[in-house]
Coordinates of C-alpha atoms in Angstrom, one line a residue:
M1 CA 69.0 97.0 90.0
G2 CA 69.9 95.1 86.7
Y3 CA 67.1 92.5 86.9
I4 CA 63.4 92.4 87.7
L5 CA 61.6 90.1 90.2
E6 CA 58.3 88.4 89.6
R7 CA 56.5 90.6 92.2
Q8 CA 57.9 93.7 90.5
R9 CA 56.4 92.6 87.2
Y10 CA 52.9 92.6 88.7
T11 CA 53.5 96.0 90.2
I12 CA 54.6 97.2 86.7
E13 CA 51.4 95.9 85.2
I14 CA 49.3 97.7 87.8
L15 CA 51.2 101.0 87.4
L16 CA 50.9 100.9 83.6
Q17 CA 47.2 100.3 83.9
E18 CA 47.0 103.4 86.1
K19 CA 48.8 105.4 83.3
Y20 CA 52.1 105.9 85.2
A21 CA 54.9 107.1 82.9
V22 CA 57.8 104.6 82.4
P23 CA 60.4 106.9 84.0
R24 CA 58.3 107.3 87.1
I25 CA 57.8 103.5 87.4
A26 CA 61.5 103.0 87.0
K27 CA 62.2 105.5 89.8
L28 CA 59.5 104.0 92.1
L29 CA 60.9 100.5 91.7
G30 CA 64.5 101.4 91.7
I31 CA 65.0 99.9 88.2
K32 CA 67.1 101.4 85.4
Y33 CA 65.1 103.0 82.7
N34 CA 66.6 100.9 79.9
T35 CA 66.0 97.7 81.9
L36 CA 62.4 98.6 82.5
Y37 CA 61.9 99.6 78.8
K38 CA 63.2 96.2 77.6
E39 CA 61.0 94.4 80.2
I40 CA 57.9 96.2 79.0
K41 CA 58.7 95.4 75.4
R42 CA 59.3 91.7 76.2
G43 CA 56.1 91.4 78.2
T44 CA 53.7 93.2 75.9
V45 CA 51.0 91.1 74.2
K46 CA 48.2 91.9 71.7
Q47 CA 44.6 91.7 72.9
L48 CA 41.2 92.2 71.3
D49 CA 38.3 94.0 72.9
Y50 CA 34.7 93.1 72.3
L51 CA 34.7 95.1 69.1
L52 CA 37.6 93.0 67.9
K53 CA 39.9 96.1 68.0
E54 CA 43.5 95.4 68.7
H55 CA 45.4 96.9 71.6
Y56 CA 48.7 96.1 73.3
V57 CA 49.2 95.7 77.0
Y58 CA 51.9 94.5 79.3
K59 CA 51.1 91.3 81.1
A60 CA 53.2 90.3 84.1
D61 CA 52.5 86.5 83.8
Y62 CA 53.6 86.5 80.2
A63 CA 56.8 88.4 81.0
Q64 CA 57.6 86.0 83.8
M65 CA 57.0 83.0 81.5
T66 CA 59.3 84.5 78.9
Y67 CA 62.0 85.1 81.5
E68 CA 61.7 81.5 82.9
K69 CA 61.9 80.1 79.4
S70 CA 65.1 81.9 78.7
V71 CA 66.5 80.7 82.0
S72 CA 65.6 77.1 81.4
N73 CA 67.2 77.3 78.0
R74 CA 70.5 77.8 79.8
G75 CA 70.3 74.3 81.1
R76 CA 69.4 75.0 84.7
N77 CA 68.3 71.9 86.8
L78 CA 64.7 71.3 87.7
K79 CA 63.9 73.6 90.6
I80 CA 61.6 71.1 92.5
G81 CA 64.5 68.7 92.8
S82 CA 64.0 66.3 95.7
D83 CA 61.4 68.3 97.5
H84 CA 58.9 65.5 97.7
E85 CA 56.8 67.2 100.3
F86 CA 56.1 70.1 97.9
A87 CA 55.4 67.7 95.0
A88 CA 52.8 65.9 97.2
Y89 CA 51.2 69.2 98.1
I90 CA 50.9 70.2 94.5
E91 CA 49.4 66.9 93.6
H92 CA 46.8 67.2 96.4
M93 CA 45.8 70.7 95.6
I94 CA 45.3 69.9 91.9
K95 CA 43.7 66.5 92.1
D96 CA 41.7 66.8 95.4
K97 CA 41.0 70.5 95.9
K98 CA 40.5 71.2 92.2
Y99 CA 42.9 74.2 92.3
S100 CA 44.8 75.5 89.3
P101 CA 48.6 75.8 89.6
E102 CA 48.1 79.6 89.7
A103 CA 45.5 79.4 92.5
L104 CA 47.5 77.0 94.6
I105 CA 50.6 79.2 94.5
Q106 CA 48.4 82.2 95.5
H107 CA 46.8 80.1 98.3
M108 CA 50.3 79.4 99.6
K109 CA 51.1 83.1 99.7
N110 CA 47.9 84.0 101.4
E111 CA 48.3 81.3 104.1
G112 CA 52.0 81.7 104.6
I113 CA 52.8 78.1 103.4
H114 CA 56.4 77.5 102.6
F115 CA 58.5 74.6 101.3
K116 CA 62.2 74.1 100.6
T117 CA 61.6 74.9 97.0
S118 CA 59.7 77.9 95.5
L119 CA 58.0 77.7 92.1
C120 CA 55.8 80.0 90.1
F121 CA 52.6 78.7 88.6
K122 CA 54.0 78.6 85.0
T123 CA 56.8 76.3 86.1
I124 CA 54.2 73.9 87.6
Y125 CA 52.3 74.0 84.3
N126 CA 55.5 73.2 82.5
Y127 CA 56.2 70.3 84.8
L128 CA 52.7 68.9 84.3
D129 CA 53.2 69.1 80.5
M130 CA 56.5 67.2 80.9
G131 CA 54.9 64.5 83.0
L132 CA 57.2 65.0 86.0
F133 CA 54.6 64.4 88.7
L134 CA 53.8 60.8 89.8
N135 CA 50.1 61.2 90.6
V136 CA 48.9 64.1 88.4
S137 CA 49.4 65.3 84.9
N138 CA 48.0 68.0 82.6
E139 CA 45.0 65.7 82.1
D140 CA 44.0 66.5 85.7
L141 CA 43.6 70.2 85.0
T142 CA 40.0 71.1 84.6
Y143 CA 40.5 73.7 82.0
K144 CA 43.1 74.1 79.3
K145 CA 43.0 76.8 76.7
E146 CA 41.6 75.7 73.3
K147 CA 43.8 76.2 70.3
G148 CA 42.7 76.9 66.7
K149 CA 39.0 77.3 67.6
K150 CA 37.3 79.1 64.7
K151 CA 35.1 82.1 65.5
K152 CA 31.6 82.2 64.2
E153 CA 30.5 85.0 62.0
I154 CA 28.9 87.7 64.0
S155 CA 25.5 89.2 63.5
R156 CA 25.2 92.6 65.3
V157 CA 21.5 92.1 65.8
A158 CA 19.7 89.2 67.7
L159 CA 16.8 88.4 65.4
N160 CA 14.9 86.7 68.2
N161 CA 15.3 89.7 70.5
R162 CA 15.1 92.9 68.5
K163 CA 13.4 94.9 71.3
G164 CA 16.0 94.1 74.0
R165 CA 18.4 96.8 75.2
S166 CA 21.7 96.3 73.5
I167 CA 25.0 96.1 75.3
E168 CA 26.1 99.0 73.1
E169 CA 23.9 101.2 75.3
R170 CA 25.7 100.2 78.4
S171 CA 27.6 103.0 80.2
N172 CA 31.4 103.2 80.7
T173 CA 30.8 102.8 84.4
V174 CA 29.7 99.3 83.7
N175 CA 32.3 98.6 81.0
N176 CA 35.2 99.8 83.2
R177 CA 34.3 97.6 86.2
D178 CA 34.9 100.5 88.6
Q179 CA 31.5 100.3 90.4
Y180 CA 29.9 97.5 92.4
G181 CA 26.5 96.2 91.3
H182 CA 26.9 95.3 87.6
W183 CA 26.3 91.6 86.9
E184 CA 26.5 89.1 84.1
M185 CA 23.9 86.4 83.9
D186 CA 23.9 83.0 82.3
T187 CA 22.6 79.4 82.7
V188 CA 24.6 76.2 83.1
V189 CA 22.7 73.2 81.7
G190 CA 22.9 69.5 82.2
G191 CA 23.4 66.7 79.6
Q192 CA 21.0 66.5 76.7
G193 CA 18.0 64.4 77.7
K194 CA 19.1 64.3 81.3
G195 CA 16.4 66.2 83.3
K196 CA 15.1 69.7 82.9
A197 CA 16.8 71.5 85.8
C198 CA 19.6 73.9 85.3
L199 CA 21.6 76.6 87.2
L200 CA 21.1 80.3 86.9
V201 CA 24.5 82.0 87.5
L202 CA 25.1 85.7 88.3
S203 CA 28.6 87.1 88.2
E204 CA 29.5 90.5 89.5
R205 CA 31.9 92.3 87.2
M206 CA 34.1 94.2 89.6
T207 CA 34.4 91.8 92.6
R208 CA 33.7 88.5 90.7
E209 CA 31.1 87.6 93.4
E210 CA 29.1 84.6 92.3
I211 CA 25.4 83.8 93.0
I212 CA 24.2 80.3 91.8
L213 CA 20.5 79.3 91.9
K214 CA 19.0 76.0 90.8
M215 CA 16.0 76.4 88.5
K216 CA 13.5 73.7 87.7
N217 CA 13.8 74.4 83.9
K218 CA 15.2 76.8 81.4
K219 CA 12.1 78.9 80.8
A220 CA 11.9 82.7 81.0
S221 CA 9.3 82.4 83.8
S222 CA 11.8 80.4 85.9
T223 CA 14.4 83.1 85.5
V224 CA 12.0 85.8 86.6
H225 CA 10.9 83.6 89.5
A226 CA 14.5 83.1 90.6
L227 CA 15.1 86.9 90.5
N228 CA 11.9 87.4 92.5
M229 CA 13.2 85.1 95.2
L230 CA 16.5 87.1 95.3
E231 CA 14.5 90.4 95.6
R232 CA 12.5 88.9 98.4
K233 CA 15.7 87.7 100.1
Y234 CA 17.5 91.0 99.9
G235 CA 14.5 93.4 100.0
S236 CA 13.6 95.7 97.1
K237 CA 15.9 98.6 98.2
V238 CA 19.0 96.5 98.7
F239 CA 18.2 94.5 95.5
R240 CA 18.2 97.8 93.5
E241 CA 21.6 98.8 95.0
K242 CA 23.1 95.3 94.6
F243 CA 21.8 94.6 91.0
K244 CA 22.2 98.0 89.2
T245 CA 22.5 96.3 85.8
I246 CA 22.4 92.7 84.5
T247 CA 24.0 91.7 81.1
C248 CA 23.0 88.4 79.5
D249 CA 22.8 86.7 76.1
N250 CA 19.7 86.2 74.0
G251 CA 18.8 82.8 75.2
V252 CA 15.1 82.0 75.5
E253 CA 15.4 82.0 79.3
F254 CA 16.3 85.7 79.3
L255 CA 13.9 87.2 76.8
D256 CA 11.3 88.4 79.3
S257 CA 13.1 91.7 79.9
K258 CA 10.1 93.3 81.5
G259 CA 9.8 90.5 84.0
I260 CA 13.5 90.7 84.8
E261 CA 13.4 94.4 85.3
K262 CA 10.1 94.9 87.0
S263 CA 10.0 94.8 90.8
R264 CA 7.9 92.1 92.3
Y265 CA 7.2 93.9 95.5
T266 CA 7.3 97.7 94.7
K267 CA 6.3 100.0 91.9
G268 CA 8.9 100.6 89.1
S269 CA 12.0 98.7 88.0
R270 CA 14.5 96.9 90.2
T271 CA 17.3 96.6 87.6
T272 CA 18.3 97.3 84.0
V273 CA 19.0 94.5 81.6
Y274 CA 21.4 94.6 78.6
Y275 CA 21.7 92.0 75.9
C276 CA 25.0 90.9 74.2
H277 CA 25.5 90.5 70.5
P278 CA 24.9 87.1 69.1
Y279 CA 27.9 84.7 69.3
S280 CA 29.8 87.1 71.4
S281 CA 30.5 85.2 74.6
W282 CA 33.5 87.4 75.4
E283 CA 31.1 90.2 76.2
R284 CA 30.3 88.2 79.3
G285 CA 33.8 87.2 80.1
T286 CA 33.3 87.0 83.8
N287 CA 30.4 84.6 83.3
E288 CA 32.5 82.4 80.9
N289 CA 35.5 82.2 83.3
I290 CA 33.4 81.4 86.4
N291 CA 31.3 78.8 84.5
R292 CA 34.5 76.9 83.9
M293 CA 35.0 76.8 87.6
I294 CA 31.5 75.5 88.1
R295 CA 32.2 72.7 85.7
R296 CA 35.0 71.4 87.9
F297 CA 32.1 70.2 90.2
F298 CA 29.3 69.8 87.7
P299 CA 30.8 68.4 84.5
K300 CA 29.0 68.4 81.2
G301 CA 26.5 65.6 80.9
I302 CA 25.4 65.9 84.6
N303 CA 21.7 65.7 85.5
F304 CA 20.9 68.7 87.6
D305 CA 17.6 67.1 88.7
D306 CA 19.9 65.0 91.0
V307 CA 21.9 68.0 92.3
S308 CA 20.8 69.3 95.7
K309 CA 20.5 72.9 96.8
K310 CA 23.2 72.2 99.4
Q311 CA 25.6 71.1 96.7
V312 CA 25.0 74.2 94.7
E313 CA 25.6 76.4 97.8
T314 CA 28.8 74.5 98.5
V315 CA 30.1 75.3 95.0
E316 CA 29.1 78.9 95.3
A317 CA 31.0 79.3 98.6
W318 CA 34.1 77.6 97.1
I319 CA 34.1 80.0 94.1
N320 CA 33.7 83.1 96.4
N321 CA 36.6 81.9 98.5
Y322 CA 38.9 80.9 95.7
P323 CA 42.1 83.1 95.4
R324 CA 42.0 85.1 92.1
K325 CA 45.0 86.7 90.4
I326 CA 42.8 89.4 88.9
L327 CA 41.9 90.5 92.4
G328 CA 45.5 90.6 93.5
G329 CA 45.4 87.1 95.0
L330 CA 42.4 87.8 97.1
S331 CA 39.1 85.9 97.0
S332 CA 35.9 87.6 95.9
N333 CA 34.7 87.6 99.5
A334 CA 37.9 89.2 100.8
Y335 CA 38.0 91.7 98.0
R336 CA 34.4 92.7 98.5
E337 CA 35.0 93.2 102.3
I338 CA 37.9 95.5 101.6
F339 CA 35.8 97.5 99.0
Q340 CA 32.8 97.8 101.3
S341 CA 35.0 98.9 104.3
A342 CA 36.5 101.6 102.2
L343 CA 33.1 103.2 101.4

């Protein structure tokens, strides 16, 4: 085969992550070695880890974007053409269902939805930027990547939390996301001067499972109380298995590490808490990504005093059923079911 399909690009990304040699990947996919070598070179991007160390990885979506850009430069006509039904579906999913272009394409694949035209999510992003849709534009997208944002200088020690267990002590089992039960914790707050209530959010690192709890205020005692309620809900034994570790920032609501770790109903600890470095939000990347999803429903400036428990539960369910590229197009709930059935 002299060319590479989009689905093959994602297979290449997975196999490279699993340390397959390039000749073996070429043989498995029936691709010429030189073609695959050029493809990997074209789709390789530079990334930074939490220590700001550079490393290079192949990303299928970037490779597909580069390919489509090269094709569009040849003057090919717009793919969506006169497929008005598909255009209306895209508008509905973005504007009404709050789906990103990537998620709506994955939803179509999961549900077997087909139209006369087929598009990849990057093409939809391009069309939105070009203003080709009648009822939606890129202004309707909830989140767009910020450009040129300056990074704050980093202090490696939180001066308000010198006794907390540092994320540097966290094991590779947690860092590698290969075991269920390791969570990131954060709060989502309302507008300044608009009530005291906030949301406590817990994001599981491997499955991206999300738990959202409304708290009456942003005090350390409220955080401990919320975790006590979770321990009561699940039972102490299940809680220990489900919440092996929790990683959070150094906000005042998380500084009672003993209260977070100590079991409310049995002797001993119920979890282990780690604290990130100051100004290092990427160390809780799962939290940060899912918080953006929460903001689709609870935008900045909202008064959480006026938000009901039912509304919070609805958003939690939406997030846990949202198709995620990082989970191979599955939702967190579906991915977790597969993982648990394999145990």
